[in-house]
Amino acid sequence: MSAGAMAKVGSPSPVWRRVRTVLSYGLLILLALTFIYPFLLALTTSFKTLPEINADPVGLIPSMWTTEGYARLIGLNVGRWFFNSAFIAVIVTVSNVIFAGLAGYALSRIKFPGSNAVFLALLGTMMIPGIVLLIPMFMVLRLLGMVDAYTGLIVPKMVTAFGIFLMKQFFESMPVEIEEAARIDGASRLDTFFRVALPLAQPAVIALVIFSFQGSWNDFMHPLIVITTNTELYTLPLGLAFLRGGIGQNLQWNALLAGSMLTTLPMALIFLFFQRYFIEGISYGGVKG
């Protein structure tokens, strides 16, 4: 038997290839629908009336579209919650990029006695569950007068161990020669960082921006322990928790899910537009140990 005939015998038939392709795509579509359906259900339920939600809680298409859930949110100071979440998330994100970038750059470029020990200690803090630190953090914030204040919501989150780790790993993957050329031209260490190193670290910076913004935007436990009496400082997650347990006798599902959409959609859009940089930054961070 010739080689061509043997190859033909060993290869799958065109019919089987088409069947395999259809099955593969069918499985992928089924998995995609499994993950997308809860989000679509929450989105459409936010436009339902309360009687329809109670009568058909899992129906995807409302029989009558209404914005009463969103209108109810407007009357519950949701604009203030949204502003607080955005204000805190922006400041936390910018400070994380600056401080984590500076710390990561120092650990990767400046070798000083004990630098490895500092880095290992930093990694050690990442292994401590955040829930363990809630009470000590509250006691420190109360001692400093930061309870029921923006400072208590922002200052503890201005730099994270993960951000320093991510930036350090990225800077170590960058060639030193570019920075050395800038130093020869008379740039200081700080100028080299802001004008050369940080712009070149764009993938890691964008990944850190997404992580920091998402973490601050979705944070519930930290605002919960910091805000004790001042409801004007409520963030969206905390406000939604109030919405779940504080509206009359019955749970207003359409208003609650409308608030959930306001919380979810900004992060979904950010990740959708910047996912390429996000994946690139994470892959760079894991290249060099």
mmCIF file of C-alpha atoms in Angstrom:
data_model
loop_
_atom_site.group_PDB
_atom_site.id
_atom_site.type_symbol
_atom_site.label_atom_id
_atom_site.label_comp_id
_atom_site.label_asym_id
_atom_site.label_seq_id
_atom_site.Cartn_x
_atom_site.Cartn_y
_atom_site.Cartn_z
ATOM 1 C CA MET A 1 0.000 0.000 0.000
ATOM 2 C CA SER A 2 1.352 3.429 -0.933
ATOM 3 C CA ALA A 3 2.108 6.139 1.629
ATOM 4 C CA GLY A 4 -0.701 8.315 0.245
ATOM 5 C CA ALA A 5 -3.207 5.503 0.625
ATOM 6 C CA MET A 6 -2.060 4.779 4.202
ATOM 7 C CA ALA A 7 -2.411 8.466 5.120
ATOM 8 C CA LYS A 8 -5.869 8.499 3.599
ATOM 9 C CA VAL A 9 -6.875 5.423 5.612
ATOM 10 C CA GLY A 10 -5.554 6.911 8.881
ATOM 11 C CA SER A 11 -7.189 10.345 8.501
ATOM 12 C CA PRO A 12 -10.810 10.927 9.606
ATOM 13 C CA SER A 13 -13.452 11.223 6.908
ATOM 14 C CA PRO A 14 -14.846 14.659 5.958
ATOM 15 C CA VAL A 15 -18.222 13.700 7.428
ATOM 16 C CA TRP A 16 -16.683 12.793 10.783
ATOM 17 C CA ARG A 17 -14.664 16.037 10.793
ATOM 18 C CA ARG A 18 -17.840 18.042 10.262
ATOM 19 C CA VAL A 19 -19.636 16.106 12.997
ATOM 20 C CA ARG A 20 -16.735 16.672 15.389
ATOM 21 C CA THR A 21 -16.695 20.402 14.583
ATOM 22 C CA VAL A 22 -20.449 20.695 15.138
ATOM 23 C CA LEU A 23 -20.225 18.823 18.454
ATOM 24 C CA SER A 24 -17.300 20.957 19.619
ATOM 25 C CA TYR A 25 -19.045 24.224 18.804
ATOM 26 C CA GLY A 26 -22.283 22.932 20.294
ATOM 27 C CA LEU A 27 -20.532 22.108 23.562
ATOM 28 C CA LEU A 28 -18.838 25.521 23.646
ATOM 29 C CA ILE A 29 -22.144 27.290 22.975
ATOM 30 C CA LEU A 30 -23.829 25.273 25.736
ATOM 31 C CA LEU A 31 -21.099 26.183 28.216
ATOM 32 C CA ALA A 32 -21.250 29.843 27.176
ATOM 33 C CA LEU A 33 -25.025 29.934 27.661
ATOM 34 C CA THR A 34 -24.644 28.277 31.065
ATOM 35 C CA PHE A 35 -22.406 31.119 32.239
ATOM 36 C CA ILE A 36 -24.226 33.944 30.422
ATOM 37 C CA TYR A 37 -27.795 32.983 31.359
ATOM 38 C CA PRO A 38 -27.639 34.113 35.034
ATOM 39 C CA PHE A 39 -26.331 37.527 33.952
ATOM 40 C CA LEU A 40 -29.023 37.890 31.270
ATOM 41 C CA LEU A 41 -31.668 36.783 33.769
ATOM 42 C CA ALA A 42 -30.520 39.420 36.262
ATOM 43 C CA LEU A 43 -30.490 42.071 33.524
ATOM 44 C CA THR A 44 -33.995 41.335 32.233
ATOM 45 C CA THR A 45 -35.422 40.813 35.733
ATOM 46 C CA SER A 46 -34.350 44.348 36.619
ATOM 47 C CA PHE A 47 -36.904 45.501 33.993
ATOM 48 C CA LYS A 48 -39.763 43.347 35.326
ATOM 49 C CA THR A 49 -42.585 44.314 37.654
ATOM 50 C CA LEU A 50 -42.642 42.801 41.136
ATOM 51 C CA PRO A 51 -45.801 40.704 40.495
ATOM 52 C CA GLU A 52 -44.204 39.199 37.375
ATOM 53 C CA ILE A 53 -40.984 38.425 39.268
ATOM 54 C CA ASN A 54 -42.971 36.604 41.946
ATOM 55 C CA ALA A 55 -45.061 34.742 39.363
ATOM 56 C CA ASP A 56 -42.238 33.788 36.966
ATOM 57 C CA PRO A 57 -38.840 34.302 38.635
ATOM 58 C CA VAL A 58 -36.798 32.444 35.982
ATOM 59 C CA GLY A 59 -38.509 33.780 32.863
ATOM 60 C CA LEU A 60 -35.972 35.505 30.652
ATOM 61 C CA ILE A 61 -38.192 37.890 28.657
ATOM 62 C CA PRO A 62 -40.475 40.262 30.616
ATOM 63 C CA SER A 63 -44.094 40.404 29.477
ATOM 64 C CA MET A 64 -44.061 44.124 30.239
ATOM 65 C CA TRP A 65 -40.825 46.107 30.343
ATOM 66 C CA THR A 66 -40.614 48.677 33.116
ATOM 67 C CA THR A 67 -37.953 50.860 34.706
ATOM 68 C CA GLU A 68 -39.581 51.023 38.123
ATOM 69 C CA GLY A 69 -36.599 49.230 39.677
ATOM 70 C CA TYR A 70 -34.204 51.878 38.373
ATOM 71 C CA ALA A 71 -36.615 54.661 39.366
ATOM 72 C CA ARG A 72 -36.715 53.280 42.897
ATOM 73 C CA LEU A 73 -32.915 53.310 43.006
ATOM 74 C CA ILE A 74 -32.835 57.008 42.105
ATOM 75 C CA GLY A 75 -34.940 57.730 45.164
ATOM 76 C CA LEU A 76 -32.532 55.798 47.396
ATOM 77 C CA ASN A 77 -29.440 58.007 46.988
ATOM 78 C CA VAL A 78 -27.844 55.559 44.560
ATOM 79 C CA GLY A 79 -26.129 58.468 42.810
ATOM 80 C CA ARG A 80 -24.194 59.149 45.994
ATOM 81 C CA TRP A 81 -23.277 55.456 46.312
ATOM 82 C CA PHE A 82 -22.073 55.433 42.710
ATOM 83 C CA PHE A 83 -19.996 58.586 43.223
ATOM 84 C CA ASN A 84 -18.410 57.188 46.392
ATOM 85 C CA SER A 85 -17.482 53.924 44.666
ATOM 86 C CA ALA A 86 -16.042 55.705 41.627
ATOM 87 C CA PHE A 87 -14.187 58.336 43.690
ATOM 88 C CA ILE A 88 -12.601 55.768 46.000
ATOM 89 C CA ALA A 89 -11.788 53.348 43.162
ATOM 90 C CA VAL A 90 -10.067 56.033 41.064
ATOM 91 C CA ILE A 91 -7.886 57.293 43.927
ATOM 92 C CA VAL A 92 -7.012 53.758 45.049
ATOM 93 C CA THR A 93 -6.148 52.748 41.481
ATOM 94 C CA VAL A 94 -3.921 55.762 40.775
ATOM 95 C CA SER A 95 -2.105 55.429 44.104
ATOM 96 C CA ASN A 96 -1.618 51.697 43.537
ATOM 97 C CA VAL A 97 -0.004 52.303 40.163
ATOM 98 C CA ILE A 98 2.355 54.941 41.584
ATOM 99 C CA PHE A 99 3.313 53.327 44.888
ATOM 100 C CA ALA A 100 3.333 49.704 43.707
ATOM 101 C CA GLY A 101 5.300 50.787 40.647
ATOM 102 C CA LEU A 102 7.879 52.621 42.756
ATOM 103 C CA ALA A 103 8.218 49.725 45.205
ATOM 104 C CA GLY A 104 8.397 47.111 42.446
ATOM 105 C CA TYR A 105 10.981 49.160 40.566
ATOM 106 C CA ALA A 106 13.100 49.592 43.685
ATOM 107 C CA LEU A 107 13.017 45.873 44.484
ATOM 108 C CA SER A 108 13.938 44.911 40.920
ATOM 109 C CA ARG A 109 16.608 47.525 40.198
ATOM 110 C CA ILE A 110 18.112 48.613 43.527
ATOM 111 C CA LYS A 111 19.953 45.824 45.308
ATOM 112 C CA PHE A 112 20.383 46.601 48.989
ATOM 113 C CA PRO A 113 21.121 44.402 52.018
ATOM 114 C CA GLY A 114 17.988 42.467 52.886
ATOM 115 C CA SER A 115 16.152 43.172 49.621
ATOM 116 C CA ASN A 116 15.362 39.480 49.154
ATOM 117 C CA ALA A 117 14.112 39.256 52.745
ATOM 118 C CA VAL A 118 11.847 42.252 52.146
ATOM 119 C CA PHE A 119 10.446 40.615 49.021
ATOM 120 C CA LEU A 120 9.852 37.307 50.823
ATOM 121 C CA ALA A 121 8.115 39.141 53.664
ATOM 122 C CA LEU A 122 5.970 40.870 51.067
ATOM 123 C CA LEU A 123 5.016 37.520 49.555
ATOM 124 C CA GLY A 124 4.243 36.252 53.049
ATOM 125 C CA THR A 125 1.645 38.977 53.572
ATOM 126 C CA MET A 126 -0.179 37.740 50.472
ATOM 127 C CA MET A 127 -0.746 34.403 52.212
ATOM 128 C CA ILE A 128 -2.606 35.961 55.162
ATOM 129 C CA PRO A 129 -6.403 35.794 54.705
ATOM 130 C CA GLY A 130 -7.852 39.281 54.548
ATOM 131 C CA ILE A 131 -10.616 38.381 56.997
ATOM 132 C CA VAL A 132 -7.982 37.898 59.717
ATOM 133 C CA LEU A 133 -6.905 41.542 59.405
ATOM 134 C CA LEU A 134 -10.357 43.132 59.618
ATOM 135 C CA ILE A 135 -10.505 43.629 63.388
ATOM 136 C CA PRO A 136 -6.879 44.836 63.781
ATOM 137 C CA MET A 137 -7.404 47.203 60.846
ATOM 138 C CA PHE A 138 -10.572 48.599 62.398
ATOM 139 C CA MET A 139 -8.796 49.187 65.711
ATOM 140 C CA VAL A 140 -5.942 51.024 63.982
ATOM 141 C CA LEU A 141 -8.323 53.128 61.890
ATOM 142 C CA ARG A 142 -10.365 54.043 64.960
ATOM 143 C CA LEU A 143 -7.181 55.033 66.798
ATOM 144 C CA LEU A 144 -6.208 57.277 63.872
ATOM 145 C CA GLY A 145 -9.675 58.806 63.593
ATOM 146 C CA MET A 146 -10.325 57.361 60.145
ATOM 147 C CA VAL A 147 -13.610 55.582 60.904
ATOM 148 C CA ASP A 148 -16.581 57.066 59.028
ATOM 149 C CA ALA A 149 -14.236 59.007 56.744
ATOM 150 C CA TYR A 150 -12.969 58.801 53.181
ATOM 151 C CA THR A 151 -9.436 58.414 54.512
ATOM 152 C CA GLY A 152 -10.387 55.155 56.209
ATOM 153 C CA LEU A 153 -11.795 53.839 52.934
ATOM 154 C CA ILE A 154 -8.826 54.924 50.815
ATOM 155 C CA VAL A 155 -5.558 54.904 52.790
ATOM 156 C CA PRO A 156 -5.407 51.158 53.687
ATOM 157 C CA LYS A 157 -5.947 50.256 50.011
ATOM 158 C CA MET A 158 -3.474 52.683 48.431
ATOM 159 C CA VAL A 159 -0.862 49.984 47.836
ATOM 160 C CA THR A 160 -1.116 46.192 47.777
ATOM 161 C CA ALA A 161 1.428 43.404 48.034
ATOM 162 C CA PHE A 162 0.109 41.860 44.832
ATOM 163 C CA GLY A 163 0.591 45.132 42.960
ATOM 164 C CA ILE A 164 4.210 45.369 44.099
ATOM 165 C CA PHE A 165 4.793 41.738 43.134
ATOM 166 C CA LEU A 166 3.260 42.227 39.677
ATOM 167 C CA MET A 167 5.280 45.355 38.916
ATOM 168 C CA LYS A 168 8.527 43.859 40.236
ATOM 169 C CA GLN A 169 8.154 40.793 38.034
ATOM 170 C CA PHE A 170 7.473 42.935 34.976
ATOM 171 C CA PHE A 171 10.403 45.277 35.584
ATOM 172 C CA GLU A 172 12.721 42.282 35.934
ATOM 173 C CA SER A 173 11.662 41.118 32.464
ATOM 174 C CA MET A 174 12.634 44.486 30.941
ATOM 175 C CA PRO A 175 16.169 45.116 29.598
ATOM 176 C CA VAL A 176 18.250 47.364 31.844
ATOM 177 C CA GLU A 177 20.114 48.947 28.914
ATOM 178 C CA ILE A 178 17.281 51.372 28.098
ATOM 179 C CA GLU A 179 17.289 52.752 31.630
ATOM 180 C CA GLU A 180 21.076 52.925 31.678
ATOM 181 C CA ALA A 181 20.984 55.033 28.508
ATOM 182 C CA ALA A 182 18.600 57.444 30.228
ATOM 183 C CA ARG A 183 20.893 57.632 33.266
ATOM 184 C CA ILE A 184 23.862 58.404 31.004
ATOM 185 C CA ASP A 185 21.840 61.257 29.465
ATOM 186 C CA GLY A 186 21.522 62.785 32.927
ATOM 187 C CA ALA A 187 18.137 61.491 34.086
ATOM 188 C CA SER A 188 17.753 60.856 37.792
ATOM 189 C CA ARG A 189 16.507 57.552 39.144
ATOM 190 C CA LEU A 190 13.034 59.049 39.613
ATOM 191 C CA ASP A 191 12.994 60.559 36.114
ATOM 192 C CA THR A 192 14.073 57.210 34.688
ATOM 193 C CA PHE A 193 11.191 55.522 36.453
ATOM 194 C CA PHE A 194 8.447 57.935 35.380
ATOM 195 C CA ARG A 195 9.704 58.700 31.857
ATOM 196 C CA VAL A 196 11.212 55.379 30.792
ATOM 197 C CA ALA A 197 10.358 52.385 32.975
ATOM 198 C CA LEU A 198 6.705 53.108 33.757
ATOM 199 C CA PRO A 199 5.662 53.846 30.132
ATOM 200 C CA LEU A 200 7.390 50.648 28.994
ATOM 201 C CA ALA A 201 5.483 48.715 31.667
ATOM 202 C CA GLN A 202 2.129 49.588 30.105
ATOM 203 C CA PRO A 203 0.781 45.992 30.000
ATOM 204 C CA ALA A 204 1.517 45.469 33.703
ATOM 205 C CA VAL A 205 0.157 48.915 34.565
ATOM 206 C CA ILE A 206 -3.128 48.235 32.765
ATOM 207 C CA ALA A 207 -3.421 44.830 34.459
ATOM 208 C CA LEU A 208 -2.812 46.518 37.820
ATOM 209 C CA VAL A 209 -5.363 49.214 36.988
ATOM 210 C CA ILE A 210 -8.002 46.575 36.261
ATOM 211 C CA PHE A 211 -7.195 44.586 39.401
ATOM 212 C CA SER A 212 -7.118 47.662 41.644
ATOM 213 C CA PHE A 213 -10.255 49.253 40.232
ATOM 214 C CA GLN A 214 -12.184 45.991 40.315
ATOM 215 C CA GLY A 215 -11.065 45.195 43.853
ATOM 216 C CA SER A 216 -12.021 48.637 45.135
ATOM 217 C CA TRP A 217 -15.254 48.837 43.145
ATOM 218 C CA ASN A 218 -16.511 45.461 44.389
ATOM 219 C CA ASP A 219 -15.140 45.737 47.931
ATOM 220 C CA PHE A 220 -17.794 45.101 50.570
ATOM 221 C CA MET A 221 -16.083 44.017 53.788
ATOM 222 C CA HIS A 222 -13.718 46.982 54.135
ATOM 223 C CA PRO A 223 -16.417 49.679 53.795
ATOM 224 C CA LEU A 224 -18.619 47.605 56.092
ATOM 225 C CA ILE A 225 -16.173 47.869 58.997
ATOM 226 C CA VAL A 226 -15.098 51.466 58.274
ATOM 227 C CA ILE A 227 -18.565 53.001 57.860
ATOM 228 C CA THR A 228 -20.466 52.661 61.116
ATOM 229 C CA THR A 229 -22.911 55.594 61.182
ATOM 230 C CA ASN A 230 -22.319 57.915 58.196
ATOM 231 C CA THR A 231 -24.589 56.530 55.471
ATOM 232 C CA GLU A 232 -23.458 59.297 53.083
ATOM 233 C CA LEU A 233 -20.224 57.315 52.657
ATOM 234 C CA TYR A 234 -21.961 54.141 51.482
ATOM 235 C CA THR A 235 -20.460 52.557 48.379
ATOM 236 C CA LEU A 236 -22.525 50.635 45.822
ATOM 237 C CA PRO A 237 -21.942 47.155 47.341
ATOM 238 C CA LEU A 238 -22.746 48.454 50.822
ATOM 239 C CA GLY A 239 -25.761 50.353 49.556
ATOM 240 C CA LEU A 240 -27.063 47.235 47.820
ATOM 241 C CA ALA A 241 -26.717 45.316 51.074
ATOM 242 C CA PHE A 242 -28.804 48.028 52.726
ATOM 243 C CA LEU A 243 -31.243 47.773 49.832
ATOM 244 C CA ARG A 244 -31.587 44.037 50.387
ATOM 245 C CA GLY A 245 -32.394 44.310 54.067
ATOM 246 C CA GLY A 246 -33.799 47.767 54.566
ATOM 247 C CA ILE A 247 -36.753 48.387 52.246
ATOM 248 C CA GLY A 248 -40.057 47.779 53.981
ATOM 249 C CA GLN A 249 -41.353 44.269 54.440
ATOM 250 C CA ASN A 250 -40.828 42.806 50.965
ATOM 251 C CA LEU A 251 -37.610 42.423 49.040
ATOM 252 C CA GLN A 252 -37.620 44.632 45.933
ATOM 253 C CA TRP A 253 -35.926 42.288 43.479
ATOM 254 C CA ASN A 254 -36.148 44.608 40.484
ATOM 255 C CA ALA A 255 -34.465 47.461 42.382
ATOM 256 C CA LEU A 256 -31.850 45.119 43.832
ATOM 257 C CA LEU A 257 -30.977 43.665 40.429
ATOM 258 C CA ALA A 258 -30.978 47.134 38.863
ATOM 259 C CA GLY A 259 -28.353 48.115 41.417
ATOM 260 C CA SER A 260 -26.437 44.941 40.654
ATOM 261 C CA MET A 261 -26.372 45.914 36.975
ATOM 262 C CA LEU A 262 -25.001 49.350 37.872
ATOM 263 C CA THR A 263 -22.263 47.584 39.826
ATOM 264 C CA THR A 264 -21.464 44.926 37.228
ATOM 265 C CA LEU A 265 -21.604 46.725 33.881
ATOM 266 C CA PRO A 266 -18.731 49.217 34.431
ATOM 267 C CA MET A 267 -16.322 46.425 35.341
ATOM 268 C CA ALA A 268 -17.535 44.245 32.465
ATOM 269 C CA LEU A 269 -16.944 47.080 29.988
ATOM 270 C CA ILE A 270 -13.499 47.870 31.402
ATOM 271 C CA PHE A 271 -12.426 44.239 31.139
ATOM 272 C CA LEU A 272 -13.932 43.924 27.651
ATOM 273 C CA PHE A 273 -11.948 46.863 26.280
ATOM 274 C CA PHE A 274 -8.674 46.140 28.082
ATOM 275 C CA GLN A 275 -8.610 42.333 28.222
ATOM 276 C CA ARG A 276 -5.680 42.111 25.781
ATOM 277 C CA TYR A 277 -3.494 44.264 28.027
ATOM 278 C CA PHE A 278 -4.770 42.449 31.094
ATOM 279 C CA ILE A 279 -3.753 39.022 29.781
ATOM 280 C CA GLU A 280 -0.442 40.367 28.471
ATOM 281 C CA GLY A 281 0.404 41.956 31.817
ATOM 282 C CA ILE A 282 -0.404 38.800 33.763
ATOM 283 C CA SER A 283 1.641 36.632 31.386
ATOM 284 C CA TYR A 284 4.616 38.986 31.714
ATOM 285 C CA GLY A 285 4.287 38.895 35.490
ATOM 286 C CA GLY A 286 4.612 35.130 35.507
ATOM 287 C CA VAL A 287 7.524 34.858 33.077
ATOM 288 C CA LYS A 288 10.349 35.605 35.463
ATOM 289 C CA GLY A 289 10.553 34.501 39.090
#
